[in-house]
XYZ file of C-alpha atoms in Angstrom:
435
model
C 21.292 2.492 -14.965
C 21.755 4.193 -11.629
C 22.546 1.954 -8.695
C 19.991 1.720 -5.901
C 21.182 2.912 -2.545
C 21.726 0.144 0.021
C 18.987 1.563 2.266
C 16.496 1.415 -0.611
C 17.369 -2.207 -1.394
C 16.994 -3.185 2.249
C 13.638 -1.446 2.435
C 12.391 -3.357 -0.611
C 13.642 -6.676 0.795
C 12.044 -5.916 4.151
C 8.717 -5.157 2.492
C 8.899 -8.386 0.476
C 9.566 -10.540 3.498
C 6.892 -8.800 5.572
C 4.410 -9.636 2.819
C 5.539 -13.248 2.753
C 5.167 -13.544 6.525
C 1.431 -12.864 6.485
C -0.369 -15.881 7.938
C -1.935 -18.125 5.329
C -5.497 -19.336 5.792
C -5.797 -22.731 7.472
C -8.565 -25.284 7.024
C -9.683 -26.999 10.240
C -12.184 -29.829 10.526
C -14.154 -31.629 13.221
C -16.783 -34.121 12.090
C -19.197 -32.223 9.853
C -17.677 -28.863 10.820
C -15.239 -27.350 8.334
C -13.886 -23.811 8.663
C -11.100 -21.801 7.057
C -9.414 -19.504 9.584
C -6.823 -16.790 9.153
C -4.541 -18.518 11.659
C -5.125 -21.871 13.367
C -3.063 -20.879 16.420
C -5.277 -20.905 19.496
C -8.339 -21.946 17.480
C -10.510 -24.869 18.601
C -13.253 -26.450 16.479
C -15.495 -29.122 17.997
C -18.651 -30.788 16.679
C -20.961 -31.895 19.452
C -24.668 -32.651 19.359
C -25.102 -31.380 15.820
C -23.497 -28.020 16.601
C -20.123 -26.615 15.640
C -18.248 -24.728 18.365
C -15.542 -22.455 16.955
C -13.383 -20.855 19.668
C -10.610 -18.261 19.419
C -8.342 -18.091 22.469
C -5.182 -16.393 21.192
C -4.882 -12.716 22.081
C -5.098 -10.386 19.096
C -6.691 -10.396 15.666
C -7.888 -13.337 13.613
C -10.598 -14.127 11.068
C -12.561 -16.948 9.497
C -14.568 -17.558 6.362
C -18.232 -18.196 7.084
C -18.980 -21.776 5.944
C -21.456 -22.514 3.177
C -25.040 -22.707 4.427
C -24.386 -20.796 7.665
C -26.488 -17.626 7.929
C -26.369 -17.032 11.693
C -24.585 -18.153 14.842
C -24.816 -17.789 18.579
C -21.748 -15.910 19.771
C -19.986 -15.412 23.103
C -17.490 -12.550 23.367
C -15.418 -12.152 26.548
C -13.002 -9.253 27.050
C -9.739 -9.349 28.998
C -9.895 -8.845 32.778
C -8.378 -5.833 34.521
C -5.094 -5.987 36.423
C -5.182 -5.965 40.231
C -3.982 -2.823 42.010
C -0.279 -2.629 42.896
C 1.911 -1.057 45.615
C -0.173 -1.805 48.691
C -3.794 -2.652 49.527
C -4.716 -2.895 45.844
C -8.255 -3.201 44.627
C -9.159 -6.325 42.678
C -9.286 -6.082 38.892
C -12.712 -6.082 37.282
C -13.755 -8.883 34.950
C -13.909 -8.238 31.249
C -17.321 -7.473 29.834
C -19.265 -10.426 28.439
C -21.598 -10.275 25.425
C -23.946 -12.937 24.120
C -25.782 -12.828 20.824
C -28.309 -15.615 20.281
C -28.512 -15.147 16.509
C -25.757 -13.026 15.043
C -26.277 -12.733 11.260
C -23.588 -14.173 8.981
C -23.075 -14.273 5.231
C -21.797 -17.561 3.761
C -18.398 -17.057 2.149
C -17.804 -13.704 3.855
C -14.821 -12.999 6.108
C -15.574 -12.442 9.784
C -12.855 -10.413 11.526
C -12.384 -10.562 15.285
C -9.980 -9.766 18.105
C -9.478 -11.326 21.555
C -8.571 -8.920 24.364
C -5.460 -9.269 26.486
C -5.519 -9.376 30.265
C -4.639 -6.090 31.950
C -1.059 -5.754 33.195
C -0.367 -5.012 36.824
C 1.299 -1.718 37.772
C 4.787 -1.150 39.107
C 5.441 -2.359 42.658
C 5.602 1.170 44.093
C 3.695 3.443 46.445
C 4.156 6.311 44.001
C 0.731 6.824 42.433
C 2.338 8.231 39.282
C 4.002 4.859 38.650
C 1.874 2.104 40.106
C -1.410 2.301 38.214
C -2.475 -1.052 36.728
C -4.037 -1.473 33.294
C -7.514 -2.252 32.066
C -8.032 -5.448 30.101
C -8.234 -5.298 26.314
C -11.526 -5.193 24.437
C -12.716 -8.252 22.512
C -14.826 -7.758 19.382
C -16.265 -9.346 16.277
C -16.885 -7.767 12.885
C -15.197 -4.478 13.835
C -13.796 -2.709 16.890
C -16.858 -0.460 17.068
C -19.810 -2.792 16.470
C -20.043 -5.874 18.727
C -17.557 -5.077 21.493
C -16.991 -6.539 24.962
C -15.181 -3.934 27.046
C -11.975 -4.753 28.905
C -12.255 -5.060 32.692
C -11.328 -2.073 34.827
C -8.032 -2.094 36.725
C -8.078 -2.256 40.511
C -6.861 0.897 42.231
C -3.201 0.919 43.271
C -1.898 2.485 46.505
C -2.994 6.129 46.548
C -3.394 7.122 50.208
C -1.349 10.280 49.770
C -2.776 11.016 46.336
C -6.163 12.074 44.967
C -9.485 10.330 45.351
C -9.414 9.838 41.593
C -6.366 7.599 41.968
C -7.960 5.735 44.870
C -10.946 4.714 42.730
C -11.024 1.536 40.674
C -11.062 2.049 36.930
C -14.275 1.762 34.951
C -14.467 -1.113 32.468
C -16.549 -4.094 31.385
C -16.786 -4.704 35.107
C -15.211 -2.062 37.319
C -12.058 -2.441 39.407
C -12.069 -2.276 43.204
C -11.071 0.885 45.092
C -8.184 1.277 47.551
C -7.893 2.935 50.957
C -7.879 6.727 51.132
C -8.703 9.345 53.716
C -11.792 10.154 51.660
C -12.519 6.561 50.633
C -11.936 4.783 47.354
C -14.860 4.190 44.995
C -15.284 1.061 42.910
C -15.134 1.509 39.150
C -18.395 1.449 37.190
C -19.369 -0.895 34.362
C -19.103 0.514 30.849
C -20.482 -2.557 29.085
C -23.389 -1.829 26.739
C -25.655 -4.053 24.652
C -24.939 -3.630 20.924
C -27.071 -4.396 17.900
C -27.643 -8.178 17.639
C -26.678 -8.556 21.292
C -29.023 -10.584 23.509
C -27.394 -10.175 26.914
C -24.567 -8.036 28.296
C -22.787 -8.755 31.580
C -20.851 -6.258 33.681
C -20.917 -4.902 37.241
C -19.209 -2.290 39.366
C -16.225 -2.849 41.635
C -16.249 -2.742 45.436
C -15.358 0.408 47.370
C -13.344 1.189 50.512
C -14.494 3.506 53.345
C -12.757 6.638 54.544
C -11.411 4.846 57.611
C -7.840 3.481 57.503
C -8.713 -0.096 56.562
C -5.452 -0.995 54.742
C -7.512 -2.983 52.242
C -8.858 -2.912 48.709
C -12.346 -3.604 47.397
C -13.124 -6.551 45.157
C -13.316 -6.197 41.382
C -16.705 -6.519 39.762
C -17.607 -9.837 38.154
C -19.899 -10.648 35.256
C -22.359 -12.186 37.732
C -22.300 -9.562 40.495
C -20.659 -6.513 42.021
C -17.302 -6.593 43.773
C -17.579 -6.766 47.564
C -16.949 -3.543 49.480
C -14.224 -3.417 52.105
C -15.969 -2.942 55.444
C -13.530 -4.194 58.076
C -9.922 -3.285 58.751
C -7.473 -5.837 57.396
C -10.044 -7.667 55.254
C -10.004 -7.371 51.464
C -13.235 -7.352 49.511
C -14.004 -10.483 47.524
C -14.235 -10.343 43.768
C -17.689 -10.355 42.227
C -18.902 -13.755 40.998
C -18.602 -14.912 37.439
C -21.361 -16.493 35.350
C -22.126 -20.096 34.408
C -24.640 -19.363 31.634
C -22.303 -20.944 29.069
C -21.161 -23.976 31.021
C -22.865 -26.296 28.512
C -20.695 -24.779 25.761
C -17.531 -25.483 27.747
C -18.698 -29.016 28.493
C -19.420 -29.635 24.817
C -15.932 -28.406 23.909
C -14.181 -30.160 26.778
C -12.322 -26.981 27.779
C -12.568 -23.344 28.877
C -14.139 -21.918 32.002
C -13.415 -22.765 35.628
C -15.969 -25.281 36.865
C -18.332 -23.904 34.243
C -17.832 -20.236 35.227
C -16.066 -17.327 33.550
C -15.389 -13.645 34.251
C -14.924 -13.437 38.004
C -13.624 -10.303 39.705
C -10.246 -10.151 41.426
C -10.064 -10.093 45.230
C -8.820 -7.063 47.135
C -5.368 -6.995 48.739
C -5.009 -6.350 52.467
C -2.902 -6.911 55.576
C -4.629 -9.850 57.275
C -7.422 -11.595 55.323
C -7.162 -11.377 51.556
C -10.204 -11.078 49.335
C -11.230 -14.219 47.473
C -11.315 -14.199 43.691
C -14.747 -14.386 42.113
C -15.950 -17.692 40.668
C -14.801 -18.216 37.126
C -11.105 -17.537 37.572
C -10.771 -14.286 39.518
C -7.326 -13.834 41.089
C -7.161 -13.939 44.868
C -5.913 -10.828 46.650
C -2.670 -10.892 48.614
C -2.135 -10.439 52.354
C 0.954 -10.331 54.562
C 0.958 -14.121 54.922
C 0.131 -14.870 51.301
C 2.116 -12.161 49.578
C 1.566 -13.076 45.922
C -1.597 -11.742 44.323
C -3.326 -14.202 41.994
C -3.622 -13.707 38.264
C -6.944 -14.006 36.497
C -7.208 -17.353 34.696
C -6.416 -17.160 30.985
C -9.380 -17.126 28.565
C -11.898 -16.420 31.313
C -11.689 -12.625 31.242
C -11.286 -12.616 35.041
C -9.646 -9.841 37.049
C -6.313 -10.018 38.880
C -5.975 -9.885 42.659
C -4.890 -6.758 44.542
C -1.463 -6.335 46.174
C -0.448 -6.311 49.838
C 2.548 -4.587 51.496
C 5.339 -6.344 53.366
C 8.410 -4.178 54.167
C 7.982 -2.817 50.676
C 5.561 -2.394 47.804
C 4.377 -5.449 45.864
C 2.611 -5.984 42.519
C -0.951 -7.068 41.987
C -2.057 -9.920 39.742
C -2.569 -9.659 35.984
C -5.986 -9.991 34.409
C -6.983 -13.078 32.453
C -7.228 -12.905 28.660
C -10.537 -13.003 26.815
C -12.272 -15.545 24.599
C -14.592 -15.636 21.567
C -16.797 -18.603 20.648
C -19.218 -19.044 17.747
C -21.818 -21.828 17.840
C -23.668 -22.784 14.663
C -25.483 -25.774 13.229
C -23.322 -28.393 11.563
C -24.350 -28.352 7.905
C -23.743 -31.530 5.939
C -23.222 -30.365 2.382
C -23.689 -33.016 -0.315
C -20.523 -34.331 -1.877
C -19.653 -32.986 -5.319
C -18.218 -35.260 -8.008
C -17.174 -33.874 -11.371
C -17.641 -35.314 -14.838
C -15.018 -37.991 -15.610
C -12.188 -37.119 -17.977
C -10.072 -39.078 -20.420
C -6.987 -38.186 -22.415
C -6.407 -38.641 -26.122
C -8.027 -41.087 -28.526
C -9.513 -44.292 -27.091
C -9.122 -47.584 -28.927
C -10.785 -50.937 -28.526
C -8.528 -53.354 -26.665
C -6.114 -50.629 -25.521
C -5.982 -49.583 -21.880
C -6.856 -45.962 -21.153
C -7.251 -44.003 -17.904
C -10.499 -42.478 -16.678
C -10.053 -39.839 -13.987
C -12.582 -38.065 -11.819
C -12.300 -35.311 -9.175
C -14.479 -34.706 -6.124
C -14.529 -32.610 -2.935
C -15.023 -35.431 -0.412
C -13.106 -38.617 0.333
C -14.600 -42.044 -0.190
C -14.818 -44.948 -2.648
C -15.605 -44.634 -6.358
C -17.247 -47.005 -8.854
C -16.782 -46.455 -12.589
C -19.398 -47.367 -15.214
C -19.624 -47.568 -18.973
C -23.049 -47.839 -20.573
C -24.464 -48.412 -17.082
C -22.275 -51.465 -16.486
C -19.563 -51.509 -13.861
C -16.031 -51.544 -15.175
C -14.108 -54.550 -13.905
C -11.329 -53.767 -11.402
C -12.865 -50.266 -10.935
C -15.754 -51.110 -8.623
C -14.121 -49.867 -5.387
C -11.416 -47.308 -6.047
C -10.300 -45.337 -2.973
C -9.906 -41.610 -3.431
C -6.592 -39.863 -2.898
C -5.771 -36.270 -1.981
C -6.814 -33.929 0.821
C -9.721 -31.577 1.519
C -11.242 -30.284 -0.581
C -9.388 -31.789 -3.562
C -9.756 -35.551 -4.019
C -9.511 -37.771 -7.092
C -9.761 -41.358 -8.304
C -8.770 -43.119 -11.522
C -9.659 -46.272 -13.399
C -7.670 -48.268 -15.958
C -10.217 -49.251 -18.631
C -9.669 -51.578 -21.586
C -12.705 -51.277 -23.877
C -13.933 -54.536 -25.413
C -16.204 -52.923 -27.981
C -15.938 -49.926 -30.256
C -18.489 -47.161 -30.746
C -20.131 -44.748 -28.326
C -19.597 -45.339 -24.594
C -21.306 -43.375 -21.826
C -18.936 -43.106 -18.869
C -19.860 -42.059 -15.329
C -18.617 -42.469 -11.767
C -20.353 -42.884 -8.436
C -18.846 -41.690 -5.139
C -19.762 -43.259 -1.816
C -18.436 -40.716 0.737
C -16.530 -41.777 3.837
C -18.771 -39.452 5.858
C -21.884 -41.546 6.531
C -23.938 -38.346 6.804
C -23.340 -37.728 3.086
C -25.254 -39.737 0.490
C -23.741 -41.325 -2.600
C -23.379 -39.016 -5.582
C -23.194 -39.883 -9.285
C -21.326 -37.752 -11.787
C -22.638 -36.409 -15.051
C -22.174 -38.699 -18.036
C -19.267 -38.285 -20.427
C -19.756 -39.595 -23.949
C -16.630 -40.993 -25.621
C -15.962 -42.710 -28.928
C -13.994 -45.965 -28.848
C -12.183 -46.502 -32.117
C -11.156 -49.701 -33.785
C -7.451 -50.346 -33.593
C -5.583 -49.303 -36.726
C -2.885 -51.951 -36.441
C -3.423 -55.670 -36.313
C -1.795 -57.987 -33.840
């Protein structure tokens, strides 16, 4: 047999370990809400008021298996916010686009893929327009990257006074980024957010602009609730557009997410004297020569970063906030399932044997023979973990002949009713040996 080359062996080992490193599905539970997710990292499941809220906050791809009985869900998809402009007098980053679907169709047992967008990175702290451009936020989507997609927020324009008007304009995105100063003015970026199939409402607005005059300021990034504010006075940055509070009840029910009930605010424009405020919902504040650090958009709000100022040298803008995806669906209480009891081997009168039974829910089990409770087996606690539980009974028959065995489960979950197994017929034999 020929020997494998070392490089081939290493390649095979590498492939094996990469396969083993794939995240295993994780079961998460809250009250009557039970979901299997591709990875539990950054996933929050809360039951509140008869609804299940399933949130994904980690940037990147994930998935979940649609629970039994769930055929639709309300869904909130928030993209990552754009980075604030860098170098000097940066425009505020635009908020990530926001999509809401009141009744997105689901198939029980099917896998729902999704991805949460990252916040846009800020550009290099430089006045060179070939180096300082900040980045748009990442798209967030469910099902596929081309079906139900919230568009990443547009980056705020970085310093471009000696460059083209294209570079002085904020980038287009879910909400557009703010413009920066330029001899010909700097336009705010437009919104590219559209309403897809099964979408109910889409949110996105344009960024604020700057005039042709030398205002040493940037416009505010657009927010989900309104446009970014234009720069109109020298030394005053435009404020970021406001976010939205339409989903504040969701955040209250979950006990997290949002900023005072708002999400997706635009970043404020950077300037020399009076920085632009960040939009409600987590927009980063712009920088000025007293407050030289531009604010980042708050994580999981999809808000834009604040624009940069200039103090003896170029400075960076703020990064955009990451996105968020939440599904809300009715908590379905599925009835407990208890299997037919089992026994092992021949059963003899006066000889102890074990009756076992499996079920999918925890609780207490009673065992019966010929409709009479078996002594010492009237309250047997289940053991195991979801969804595999079991209980057993030590039974010493006092009579021979046919016995009809069954078990009754009283679930720990009070919303589930007691369930009785199917009957198992067994023959109890007379003992062959005498005492």
